[in-house]
XYZ file of C-alpha atoms in Angstrom:
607
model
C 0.000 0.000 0.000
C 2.562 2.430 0.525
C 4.485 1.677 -2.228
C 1.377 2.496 -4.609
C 0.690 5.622 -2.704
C 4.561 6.731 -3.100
C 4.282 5.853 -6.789
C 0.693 7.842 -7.257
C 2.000 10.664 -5.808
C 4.923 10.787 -7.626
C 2.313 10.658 -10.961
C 0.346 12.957 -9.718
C 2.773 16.093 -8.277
C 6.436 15.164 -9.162
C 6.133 16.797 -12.778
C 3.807 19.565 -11.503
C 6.139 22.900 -11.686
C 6.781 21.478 -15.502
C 3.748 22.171 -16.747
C 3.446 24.941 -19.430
C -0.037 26.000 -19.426
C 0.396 29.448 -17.968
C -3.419 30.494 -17.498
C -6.407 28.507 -17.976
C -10.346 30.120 -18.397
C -13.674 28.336 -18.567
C -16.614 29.094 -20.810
C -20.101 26.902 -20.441
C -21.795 26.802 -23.492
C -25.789 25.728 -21.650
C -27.147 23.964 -24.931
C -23.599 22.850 -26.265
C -24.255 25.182 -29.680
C -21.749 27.218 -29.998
C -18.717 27.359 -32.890
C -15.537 28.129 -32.444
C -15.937 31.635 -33.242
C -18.411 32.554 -31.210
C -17.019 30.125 -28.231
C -13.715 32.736 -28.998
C -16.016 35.964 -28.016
C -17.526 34.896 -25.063
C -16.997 36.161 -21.784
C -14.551 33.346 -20.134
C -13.679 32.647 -16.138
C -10.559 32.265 -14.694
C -10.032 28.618 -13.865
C -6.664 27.997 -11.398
C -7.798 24.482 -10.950
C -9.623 21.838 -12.537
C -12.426 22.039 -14.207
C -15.562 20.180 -12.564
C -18.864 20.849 -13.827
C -21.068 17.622 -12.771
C -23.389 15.746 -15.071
C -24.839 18.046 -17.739
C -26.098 18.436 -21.619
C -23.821 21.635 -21.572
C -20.226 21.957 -23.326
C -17.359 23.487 -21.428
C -14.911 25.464 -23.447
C -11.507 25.574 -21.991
C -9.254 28.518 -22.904
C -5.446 27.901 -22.499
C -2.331 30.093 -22.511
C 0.693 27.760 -23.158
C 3.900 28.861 -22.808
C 6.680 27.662 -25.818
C 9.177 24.734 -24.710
C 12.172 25.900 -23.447
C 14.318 24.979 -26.818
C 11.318 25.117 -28.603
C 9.796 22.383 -30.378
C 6.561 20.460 -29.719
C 4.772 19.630 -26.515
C 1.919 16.812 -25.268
C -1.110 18.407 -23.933
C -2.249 15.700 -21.489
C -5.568 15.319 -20.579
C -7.381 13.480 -17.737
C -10.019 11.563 -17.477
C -9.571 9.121 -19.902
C -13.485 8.206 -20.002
C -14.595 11.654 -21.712
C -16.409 11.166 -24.464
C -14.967 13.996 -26.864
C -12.263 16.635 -26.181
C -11.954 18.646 -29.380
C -8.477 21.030 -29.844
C -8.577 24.747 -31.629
C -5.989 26.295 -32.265
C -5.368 28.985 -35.376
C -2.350 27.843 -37.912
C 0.031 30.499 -38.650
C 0.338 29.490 -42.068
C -3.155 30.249 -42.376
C -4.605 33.250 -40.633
C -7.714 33.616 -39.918
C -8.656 30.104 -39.662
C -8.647 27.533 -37.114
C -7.294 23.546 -37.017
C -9.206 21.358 -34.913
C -8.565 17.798 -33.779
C -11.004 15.339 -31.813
C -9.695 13.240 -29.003
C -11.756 10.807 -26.009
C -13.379 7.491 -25.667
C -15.482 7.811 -28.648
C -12.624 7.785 -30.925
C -11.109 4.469 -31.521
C -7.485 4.070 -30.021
C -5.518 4.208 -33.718
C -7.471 7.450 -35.450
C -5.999 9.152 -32.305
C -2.775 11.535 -32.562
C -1.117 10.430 -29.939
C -0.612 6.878 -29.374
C -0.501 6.648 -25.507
C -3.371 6.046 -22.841
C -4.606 9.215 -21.556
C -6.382 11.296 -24.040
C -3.166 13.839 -25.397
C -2.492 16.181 -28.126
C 0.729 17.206 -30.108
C 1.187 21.049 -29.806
C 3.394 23.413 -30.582
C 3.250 26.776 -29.133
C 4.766 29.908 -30.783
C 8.524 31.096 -28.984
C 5.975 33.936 -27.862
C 3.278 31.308 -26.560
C 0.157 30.471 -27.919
C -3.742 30.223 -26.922
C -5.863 27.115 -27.633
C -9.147 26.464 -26.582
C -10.697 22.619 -25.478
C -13.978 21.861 -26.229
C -15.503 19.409 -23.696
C -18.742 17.545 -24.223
C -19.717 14.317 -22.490
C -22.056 12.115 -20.905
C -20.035 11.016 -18.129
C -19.018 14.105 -15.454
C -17.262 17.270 -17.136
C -14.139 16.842 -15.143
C -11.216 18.156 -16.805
C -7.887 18.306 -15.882
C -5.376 19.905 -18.743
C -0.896 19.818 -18.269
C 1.082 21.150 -21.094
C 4.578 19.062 -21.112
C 7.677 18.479 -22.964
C 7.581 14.828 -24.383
C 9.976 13.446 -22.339
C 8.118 14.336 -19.244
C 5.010 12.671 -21.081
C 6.766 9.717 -21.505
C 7.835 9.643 -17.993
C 4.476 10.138 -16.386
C 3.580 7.453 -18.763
C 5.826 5.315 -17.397
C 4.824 6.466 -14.217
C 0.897 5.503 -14.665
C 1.714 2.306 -16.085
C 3.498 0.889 -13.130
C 1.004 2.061 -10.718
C -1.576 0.068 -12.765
C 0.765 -2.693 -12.545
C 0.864 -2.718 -8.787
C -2.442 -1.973 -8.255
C -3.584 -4.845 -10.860
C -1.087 -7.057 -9.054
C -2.788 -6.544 -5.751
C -6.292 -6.314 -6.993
C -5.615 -9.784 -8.601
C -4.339 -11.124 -5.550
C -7.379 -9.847 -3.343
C -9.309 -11.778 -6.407
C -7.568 -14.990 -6.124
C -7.046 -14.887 -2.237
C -11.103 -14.050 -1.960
C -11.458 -17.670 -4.459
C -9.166 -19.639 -2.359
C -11.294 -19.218 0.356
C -14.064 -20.660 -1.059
C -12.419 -23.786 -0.097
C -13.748 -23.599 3.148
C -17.241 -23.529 2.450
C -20.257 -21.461 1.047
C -20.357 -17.834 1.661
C -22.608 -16.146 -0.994
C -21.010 -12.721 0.289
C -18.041 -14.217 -1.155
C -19.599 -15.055 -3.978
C -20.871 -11.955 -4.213
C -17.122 -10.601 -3.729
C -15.931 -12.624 -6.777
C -18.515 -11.334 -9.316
C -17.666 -7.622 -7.993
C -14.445 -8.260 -7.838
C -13.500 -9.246 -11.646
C -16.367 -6.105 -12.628
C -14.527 -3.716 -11.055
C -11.119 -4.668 -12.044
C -12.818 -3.857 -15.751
C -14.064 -0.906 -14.831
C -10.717 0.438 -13.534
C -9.302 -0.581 -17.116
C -11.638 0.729 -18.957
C -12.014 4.302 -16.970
C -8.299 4.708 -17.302
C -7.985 3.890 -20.899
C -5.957 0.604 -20.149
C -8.358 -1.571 -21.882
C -8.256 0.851 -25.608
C -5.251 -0.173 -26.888
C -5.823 -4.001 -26.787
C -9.121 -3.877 -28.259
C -9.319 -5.233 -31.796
C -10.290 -2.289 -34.248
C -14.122 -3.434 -34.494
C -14.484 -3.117 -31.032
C -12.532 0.250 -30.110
C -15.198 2.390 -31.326
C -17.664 1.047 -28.704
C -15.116 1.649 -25.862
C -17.494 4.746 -24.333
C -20.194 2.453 -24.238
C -18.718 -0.304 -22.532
C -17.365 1.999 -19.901
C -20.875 3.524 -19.090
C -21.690 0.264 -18.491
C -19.139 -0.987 -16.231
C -19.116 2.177 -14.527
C -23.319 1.596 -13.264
C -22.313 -2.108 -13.010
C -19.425 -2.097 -10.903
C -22.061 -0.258 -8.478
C -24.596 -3.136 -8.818
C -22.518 -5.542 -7.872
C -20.688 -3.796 -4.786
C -24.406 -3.074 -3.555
C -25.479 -6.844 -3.999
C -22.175 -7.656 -2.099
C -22.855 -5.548 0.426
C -26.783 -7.062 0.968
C -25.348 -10.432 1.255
C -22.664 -9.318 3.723
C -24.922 -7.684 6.083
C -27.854 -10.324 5.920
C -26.194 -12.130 8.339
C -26.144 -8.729 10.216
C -29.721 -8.149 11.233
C -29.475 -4.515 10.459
C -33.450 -2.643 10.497
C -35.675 -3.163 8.707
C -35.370 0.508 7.041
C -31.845 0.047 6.583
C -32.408 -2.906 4.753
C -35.324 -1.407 2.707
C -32.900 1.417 1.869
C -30.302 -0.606 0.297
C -32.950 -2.505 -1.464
C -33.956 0.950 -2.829
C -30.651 1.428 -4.060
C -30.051 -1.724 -5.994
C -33.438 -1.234 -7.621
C -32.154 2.664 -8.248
C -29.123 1.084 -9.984
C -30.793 -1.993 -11.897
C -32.585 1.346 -13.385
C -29.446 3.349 -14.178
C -27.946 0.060 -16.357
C -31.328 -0.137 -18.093
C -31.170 3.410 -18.930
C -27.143 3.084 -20.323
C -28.425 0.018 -22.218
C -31.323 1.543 -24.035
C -28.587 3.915 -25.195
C -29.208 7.055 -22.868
C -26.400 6.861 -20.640
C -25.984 10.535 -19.379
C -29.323 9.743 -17.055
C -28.133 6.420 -16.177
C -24.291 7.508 -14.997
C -26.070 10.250 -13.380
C -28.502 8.188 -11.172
C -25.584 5.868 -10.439
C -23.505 9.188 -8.880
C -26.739 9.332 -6.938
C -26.650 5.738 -5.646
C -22.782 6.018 -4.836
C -23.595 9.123 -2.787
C -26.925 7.853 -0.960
C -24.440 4.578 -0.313
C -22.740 6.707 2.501
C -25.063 7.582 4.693
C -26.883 3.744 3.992
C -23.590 1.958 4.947
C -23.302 4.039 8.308
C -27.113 2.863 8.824
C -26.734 -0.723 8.532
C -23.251 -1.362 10.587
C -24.763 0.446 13.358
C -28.416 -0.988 13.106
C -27.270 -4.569 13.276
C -29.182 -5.958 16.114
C -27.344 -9.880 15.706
C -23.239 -10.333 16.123
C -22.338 -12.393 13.261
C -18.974 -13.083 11.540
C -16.589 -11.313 12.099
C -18.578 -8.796 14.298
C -20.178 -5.643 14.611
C -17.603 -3.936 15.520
C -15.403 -5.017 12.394
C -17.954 -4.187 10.550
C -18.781 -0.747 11.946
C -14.888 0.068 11.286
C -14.924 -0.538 7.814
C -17.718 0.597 7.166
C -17.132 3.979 8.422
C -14.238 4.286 6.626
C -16.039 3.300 3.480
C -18.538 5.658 4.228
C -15.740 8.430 4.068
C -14.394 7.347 0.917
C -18.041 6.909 -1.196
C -17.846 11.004 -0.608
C -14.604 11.530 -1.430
C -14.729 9.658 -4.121
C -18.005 10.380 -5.641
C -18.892 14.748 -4.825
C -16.771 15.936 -7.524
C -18.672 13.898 -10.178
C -22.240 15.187 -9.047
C -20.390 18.984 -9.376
C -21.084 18.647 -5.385
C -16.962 19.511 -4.647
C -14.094 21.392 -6.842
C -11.941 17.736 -8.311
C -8.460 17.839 -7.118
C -5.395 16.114 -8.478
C -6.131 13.008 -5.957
C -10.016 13.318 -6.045
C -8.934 12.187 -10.311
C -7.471 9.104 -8.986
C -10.538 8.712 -6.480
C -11.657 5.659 -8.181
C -8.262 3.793 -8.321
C -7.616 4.115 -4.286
C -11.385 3.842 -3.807
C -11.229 0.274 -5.420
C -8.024 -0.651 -3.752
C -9.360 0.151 -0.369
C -12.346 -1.165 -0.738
C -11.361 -4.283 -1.952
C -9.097 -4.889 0.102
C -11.180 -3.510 3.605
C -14.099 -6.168 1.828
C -11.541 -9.049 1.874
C -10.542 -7.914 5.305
C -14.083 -8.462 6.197
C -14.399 -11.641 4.070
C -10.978 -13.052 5.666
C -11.854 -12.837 9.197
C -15.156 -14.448 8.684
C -13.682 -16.986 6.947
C -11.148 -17.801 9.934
C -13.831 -17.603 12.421
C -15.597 -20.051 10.133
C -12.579 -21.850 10.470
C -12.342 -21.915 14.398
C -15.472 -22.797 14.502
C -15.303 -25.741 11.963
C -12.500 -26.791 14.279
C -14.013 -26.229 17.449
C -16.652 -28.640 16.136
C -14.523 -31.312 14.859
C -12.752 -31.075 18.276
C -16.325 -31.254 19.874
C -17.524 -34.083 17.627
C -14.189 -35.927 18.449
C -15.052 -35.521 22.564
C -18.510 -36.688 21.693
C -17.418 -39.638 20.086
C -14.877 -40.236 22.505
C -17.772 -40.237 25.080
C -20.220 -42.259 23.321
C -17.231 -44.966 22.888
C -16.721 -44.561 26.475
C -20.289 -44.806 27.273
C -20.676 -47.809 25.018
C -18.097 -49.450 26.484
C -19.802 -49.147 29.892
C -23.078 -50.171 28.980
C -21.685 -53.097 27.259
C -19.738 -53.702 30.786
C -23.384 -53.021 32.661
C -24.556 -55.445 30.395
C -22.603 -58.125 30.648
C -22.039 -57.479 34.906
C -26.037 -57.667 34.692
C -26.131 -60.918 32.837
C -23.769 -62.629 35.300
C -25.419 -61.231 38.271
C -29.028 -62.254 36.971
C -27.318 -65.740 36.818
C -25.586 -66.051 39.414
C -28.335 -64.803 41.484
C -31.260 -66.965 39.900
C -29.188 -70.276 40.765
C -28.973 -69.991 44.551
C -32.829 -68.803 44.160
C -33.314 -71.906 42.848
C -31.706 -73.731 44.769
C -33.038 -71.883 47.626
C -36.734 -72.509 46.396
C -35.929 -75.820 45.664
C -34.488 -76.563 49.115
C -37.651 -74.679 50.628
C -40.192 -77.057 49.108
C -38.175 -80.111 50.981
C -38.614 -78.322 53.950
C -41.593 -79.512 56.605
C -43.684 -77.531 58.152
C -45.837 -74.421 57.481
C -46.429 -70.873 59.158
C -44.912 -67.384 59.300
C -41.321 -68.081 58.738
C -41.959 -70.013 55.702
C -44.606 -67.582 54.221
C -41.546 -64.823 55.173
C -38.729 -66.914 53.333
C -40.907 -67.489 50.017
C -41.734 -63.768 50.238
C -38.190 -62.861 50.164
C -37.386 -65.258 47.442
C -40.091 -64.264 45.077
C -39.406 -60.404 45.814
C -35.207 -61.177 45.126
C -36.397 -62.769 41.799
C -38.819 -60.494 40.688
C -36.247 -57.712 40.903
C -33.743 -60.000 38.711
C -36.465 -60.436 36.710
C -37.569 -56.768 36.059
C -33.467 -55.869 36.177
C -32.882 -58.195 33.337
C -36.215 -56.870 31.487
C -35.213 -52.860 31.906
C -31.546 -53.935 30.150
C -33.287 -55.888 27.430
C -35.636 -53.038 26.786
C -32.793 -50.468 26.750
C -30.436 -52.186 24.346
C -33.935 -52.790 21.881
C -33.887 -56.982 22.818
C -37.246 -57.160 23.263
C -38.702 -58.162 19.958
C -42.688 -58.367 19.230
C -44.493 -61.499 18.236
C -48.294 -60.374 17.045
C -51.090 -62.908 18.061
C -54.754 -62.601 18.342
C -55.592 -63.881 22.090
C -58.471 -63.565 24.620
C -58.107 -60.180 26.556
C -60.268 -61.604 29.573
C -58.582 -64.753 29.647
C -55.005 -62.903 30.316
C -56.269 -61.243 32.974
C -57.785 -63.970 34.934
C -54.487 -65.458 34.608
C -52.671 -62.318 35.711
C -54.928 -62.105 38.896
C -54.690 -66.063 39.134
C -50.470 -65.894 39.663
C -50.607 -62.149 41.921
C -49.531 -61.960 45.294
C -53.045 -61.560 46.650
C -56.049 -62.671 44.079
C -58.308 -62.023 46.417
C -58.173 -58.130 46.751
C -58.528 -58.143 43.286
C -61.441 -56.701 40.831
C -62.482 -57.915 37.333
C -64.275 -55.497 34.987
C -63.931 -57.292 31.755
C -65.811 -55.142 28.852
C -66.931 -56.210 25.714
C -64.128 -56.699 23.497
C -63.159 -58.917 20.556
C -60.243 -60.194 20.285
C -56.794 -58.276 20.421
C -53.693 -58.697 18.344
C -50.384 -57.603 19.804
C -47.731 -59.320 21.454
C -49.609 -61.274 24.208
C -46.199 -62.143 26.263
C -44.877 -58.598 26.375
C -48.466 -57.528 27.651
C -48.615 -60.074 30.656
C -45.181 -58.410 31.516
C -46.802 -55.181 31.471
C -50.058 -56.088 33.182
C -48.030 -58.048 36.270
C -46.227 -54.761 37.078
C -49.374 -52.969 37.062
C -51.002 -55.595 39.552
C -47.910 -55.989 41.723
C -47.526 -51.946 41.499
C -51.168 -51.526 42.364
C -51.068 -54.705 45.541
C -47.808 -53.197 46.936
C -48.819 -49.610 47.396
C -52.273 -49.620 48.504
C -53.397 -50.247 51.817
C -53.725 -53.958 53.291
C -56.854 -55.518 52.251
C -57.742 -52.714 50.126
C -60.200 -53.695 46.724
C -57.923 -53.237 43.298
C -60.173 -52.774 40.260
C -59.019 -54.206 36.645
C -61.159 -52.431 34.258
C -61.553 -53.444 30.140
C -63.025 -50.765 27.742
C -63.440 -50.808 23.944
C -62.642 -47.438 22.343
C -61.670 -45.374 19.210
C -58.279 -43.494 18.277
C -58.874 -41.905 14.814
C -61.076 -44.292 13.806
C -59.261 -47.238 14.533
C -60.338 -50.097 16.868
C -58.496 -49.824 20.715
C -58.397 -51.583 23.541
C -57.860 -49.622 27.358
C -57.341 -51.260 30.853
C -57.277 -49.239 33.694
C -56.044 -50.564 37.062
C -56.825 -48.409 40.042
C -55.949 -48.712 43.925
C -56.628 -46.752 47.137
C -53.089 -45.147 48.055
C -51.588 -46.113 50.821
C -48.842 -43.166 51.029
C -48.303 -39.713 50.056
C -48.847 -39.573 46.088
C -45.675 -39.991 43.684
C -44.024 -36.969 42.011
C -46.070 -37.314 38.339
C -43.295 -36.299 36.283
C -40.785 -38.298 37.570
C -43.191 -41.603 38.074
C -41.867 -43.594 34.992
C -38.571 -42.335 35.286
C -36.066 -45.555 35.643
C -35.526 -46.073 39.653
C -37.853 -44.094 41.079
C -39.709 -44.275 43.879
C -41.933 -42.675 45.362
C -42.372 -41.482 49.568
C -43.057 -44.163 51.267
C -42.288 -46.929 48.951
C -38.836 -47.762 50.060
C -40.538 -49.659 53.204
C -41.454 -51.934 50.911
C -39.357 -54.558 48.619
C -38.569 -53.371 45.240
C -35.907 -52.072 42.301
C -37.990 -48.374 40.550
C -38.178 -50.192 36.983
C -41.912 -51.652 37.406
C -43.466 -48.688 35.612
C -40.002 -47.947 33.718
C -40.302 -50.971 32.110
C -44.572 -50.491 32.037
C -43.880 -47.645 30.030
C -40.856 -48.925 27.547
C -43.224 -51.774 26.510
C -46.603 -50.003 26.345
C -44.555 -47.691 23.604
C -43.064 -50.683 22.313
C -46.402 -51.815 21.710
C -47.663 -48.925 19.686
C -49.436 -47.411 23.045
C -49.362 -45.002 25.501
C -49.798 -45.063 29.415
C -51.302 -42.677 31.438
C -51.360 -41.554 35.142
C -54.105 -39.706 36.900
C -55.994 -39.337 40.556
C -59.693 -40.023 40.301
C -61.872 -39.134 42.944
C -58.662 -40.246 45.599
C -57.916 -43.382 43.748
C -54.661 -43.640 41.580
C -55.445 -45.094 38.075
C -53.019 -46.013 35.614
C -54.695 -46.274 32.478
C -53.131 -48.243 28.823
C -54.612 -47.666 25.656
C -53.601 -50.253 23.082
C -54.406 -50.448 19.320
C -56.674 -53.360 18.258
């Protein structure tokens, strides 16, 4: 960067006390009618500096006192911008008095009918020892900026030289920003950055084409459209900044009105490339000034509306944006005739580019390494998660296996136990108290070894049409005390579902319902037919007196839980854990509610 501003400043003021125009004066012809003889009689205005008049239909005439060359001979008159449309030189011959030479210069005249074969628009003069007077005629579409040096040719060729390696190095690093910007597409979809990449490669056109670069490479069938195709890269390369910029702040959040401004402004520009396409530019470049200047004030609006931090962050984005902001003004008053053009405000658009660009990648770049973190931070997360599901694996597969030799080891010396009880004489308390403890031990293996099976998805179903009153009979037939219990059978056909599976389900219930309700207390069985969406259903409700202070609801199917006052009594927490896993394993639901004091659990089952 400060190599290109060294080098642009040395364009730009080094040859400045060489110049031999001695006093310039401006003339505005309003309806661009007049000749050279009456443009010669008008009444002209000093002009010490350069000559900005803004978008207009008028003609500037530029009067011009050159002094002779030092050892005479000819000079270049050098003129900037390259993107006028026509600059037209008068000047009166010697040889023939009273009449005046003209020659035409500017974008609209191909690169090889010009005079002088270099890149900004320049003449071949040659003042009398005494000095001369011409006069420039200016008339364009684009702004009337004019900027007029009168030098020997070997300063000319210099500044040339000059020019051209500044567009080197600023090619160079626009380039660079280019292929940097594509690199990181690499790691992963950013449609600002795609946006970036379709600006990009428009604007390093436009810079070629506004500073003549691009004429003298054109084949000769294209060089007279050259004016053209800069009006339109001049309203494009502002399209495709402002689409950039929408897809930068999305992310953003800014208001609503912010947002509805920019929008404005696209829609302002999609109008100002219509209007150079239909082939009347002057409105078009015009409207596109406009844009450039309402861009300011928008820019400012959405960095510090953003209500969401996104990549890289608001205040990144407020930074740049400012500065931005102070640059679009720079950059763009003197065209609109808003600000007098000075010798840096002419290479406005070059640095405006360049900083842009590069502030935009700036953006783009530390987005794109947050991205990055964040990519890695989530690998690295993934990788912990992994590790810990590995880890937990491992010790559910250890559960699993500890389990499976516990249940057996346990269940033989039940057996055995059982077994050894049977041989036993005798009958009363003590015995009733040893069975007790033996059927309660293998009930919890039993329900431990049913609540692994269900976790690890074991339990497979085996559909069967079967007698619904039947299984219940037999599940009140095998529970600890048939007697407190109370059959409700309804009228319903036969079921199909996994009839195994449900006399798990249905002993819980009945042990659940025996074991926390108060001694001698009735527990009701009820069977009723029903609906779900049309579809045939089966529900059985099993409700009990409680004999304690009512379980927490939320937490009542929750594996190992108990509620107060159930650990006085025998048991593991996984009856209604597994009551639950297989009612949803059946296609069911359960549900808990208190009715009238009484504690029903209620099971709807498909048909």
């Amino acid at each position: 960067m400060l190599l290109l501003l060294a080098l642009a400043s040395g364009t730009l003021s080094a040859f400045a006390e060489e110049d031999h125009v001695t006093e310039k004066a401006v003339l505005v012809d309003p309806d661009a009618s007049f000749t050279i003889e009456q443009a010669v009689t008008g009444t002209f205005v000093p002009e010490p500096s350069i000559l900005t008049g803004g978008y207009t239909k008028a003609a500037h005439w530029l009067r011009l006192d050159i002094r002779a060359a030092d050892e005479g001979g000819e000079l270049i008159l050098r003129i900037r911008p390259t993107f006028l449309d026509e600059v037209t030189l008068f000047w009166q011959d010697p040889e023939r008095p009273g009449e005046w030479s003209r020659e035409q210069t500017g974008d609209r005249t191909p690169f090889h009918e010009r005079g002088v074969a270099a890149v900004p628009l320049a003449f071949r003069i040659q003042p009398a020892p005494a000095g001369s007077t011409y006069y420039l005629r200016l008339e364009t579409t684009s702004s009337s900026v004019l900027d007029v040096h009168a030098y020997e040719p070997v300063v000319a060729e210099r500044l040339d030289r000059h020019f051209t390696v500044v567009m080197i190095f600023y090619l160079a690093i626009m380039l660079w920003v280019l292929l940097s910007a594509a690199g990181e597409l690499v790691n992963g979809r950013d449609i600002a950055l795609h946006w970036f990449l379709v600006s990009q490669p428009v604007y390093i056109l436009y810079t070629l084409a506004i500073t003549g670069m691009l004429t003298p490479f054109l084949p000769e069938a294209l060089s007279y459209y050259v004016d053209e195709f800069t009006s339109v890269m001049v309203c494009l390369v502002a399209l495709t900044s402002l689409l950039f910029h929408r897809a930068l702040v999305l992310p953003f959040a800014p208001h609503f009105v912010a947002r509805g401004m920019l929008n404005a402004l696209i829609l302002l520009d999609v109008i100002a490339v219509g209007f150079v396409l239909v082939g009347i530019p002057q409105p078009g470049l015009q409207l596109n000034a406009i844009v450039m200047m309402l861009v300011a004030p928008t820019l400012i609006f959405l960095a510090f509306s953003a209500r969401r931090d996104a990549l890289p962050g608001r205040t990144w984005l407020r930074i740049v944006y400012t500065g931005l902001t102070l640059a679009l003004v720079f950059t763009n008053g003197h065209y609109l005739g808003l600000m007098k053009a000075t010798q840096w405000s002419l290479e406005s658009s070059l640095l405006m580019g360049l900083c842009s660009a590069l502030a935009m990648f700036l953006l783009l770049y530390l987005r794109a390494s947050a991205r990055r973190r964040q990519i890695q931070e989530a690998k690295l997360q993934l990788s912990l998660a992994q590790q810990r599901l590995e880890l937990q694996n491992d010790q559910m597969e250890m559960k699993r296996q500890f389990l499976a030799m516990l249940t057996h080891e346990i269940k033989t010396p039940l057996s055995v136990a059982r077994l050894a009880l049977v041989s036993m004489k005798g009958e009363g308390e003590p015995r009733r108290l040893i069975e007790t403890a033996i059927d309660n031990m293998n009930d919890i293996v039993d329900r431990c070894s049913y609540a692994d099976r269900l976790e690890h998805g074991q339990l497979r179903l085996h559909r069967e049409p079967f007698d619904m009153e039947a299984l219940l009979h037999e599940v009140a037939a095998r529970s600890s005390e048939p007697e407190r219990l109370e059959l409700h059978p309804g009228a319903v056909a036969a079921v199909e579902t996994d009839r195994a599976l449900l006399e798990v389900l249905l002993d819980n219930l009945v042990d659940n319902a025996l074991k926390y309700s108060p001694p001698q207390s009735p527990v009701a069985i009820r069977i009723e037919p029903g609906e779900d969406n049309g579809d045939r259903s089966v529900g059985i409700a099993v409700e009990n007196w409680p004999a304690a202070a009512l379980p927490d609801p939320d937490r009542l199917f929750d594996k190992y839980y108990r509620g107060p006052g159930a650990h006085r009594k025998s048991g593991s927490g996984l009856g209604l854990y597994i009551v639950q896993g297989i009612a949803r394993l059946l296609g069911g639901a359960m549900a808990h509610e208190v009715v009238e004091g009484k504690v029903r659990f209620s099971l709807r089952l498909p048909c």
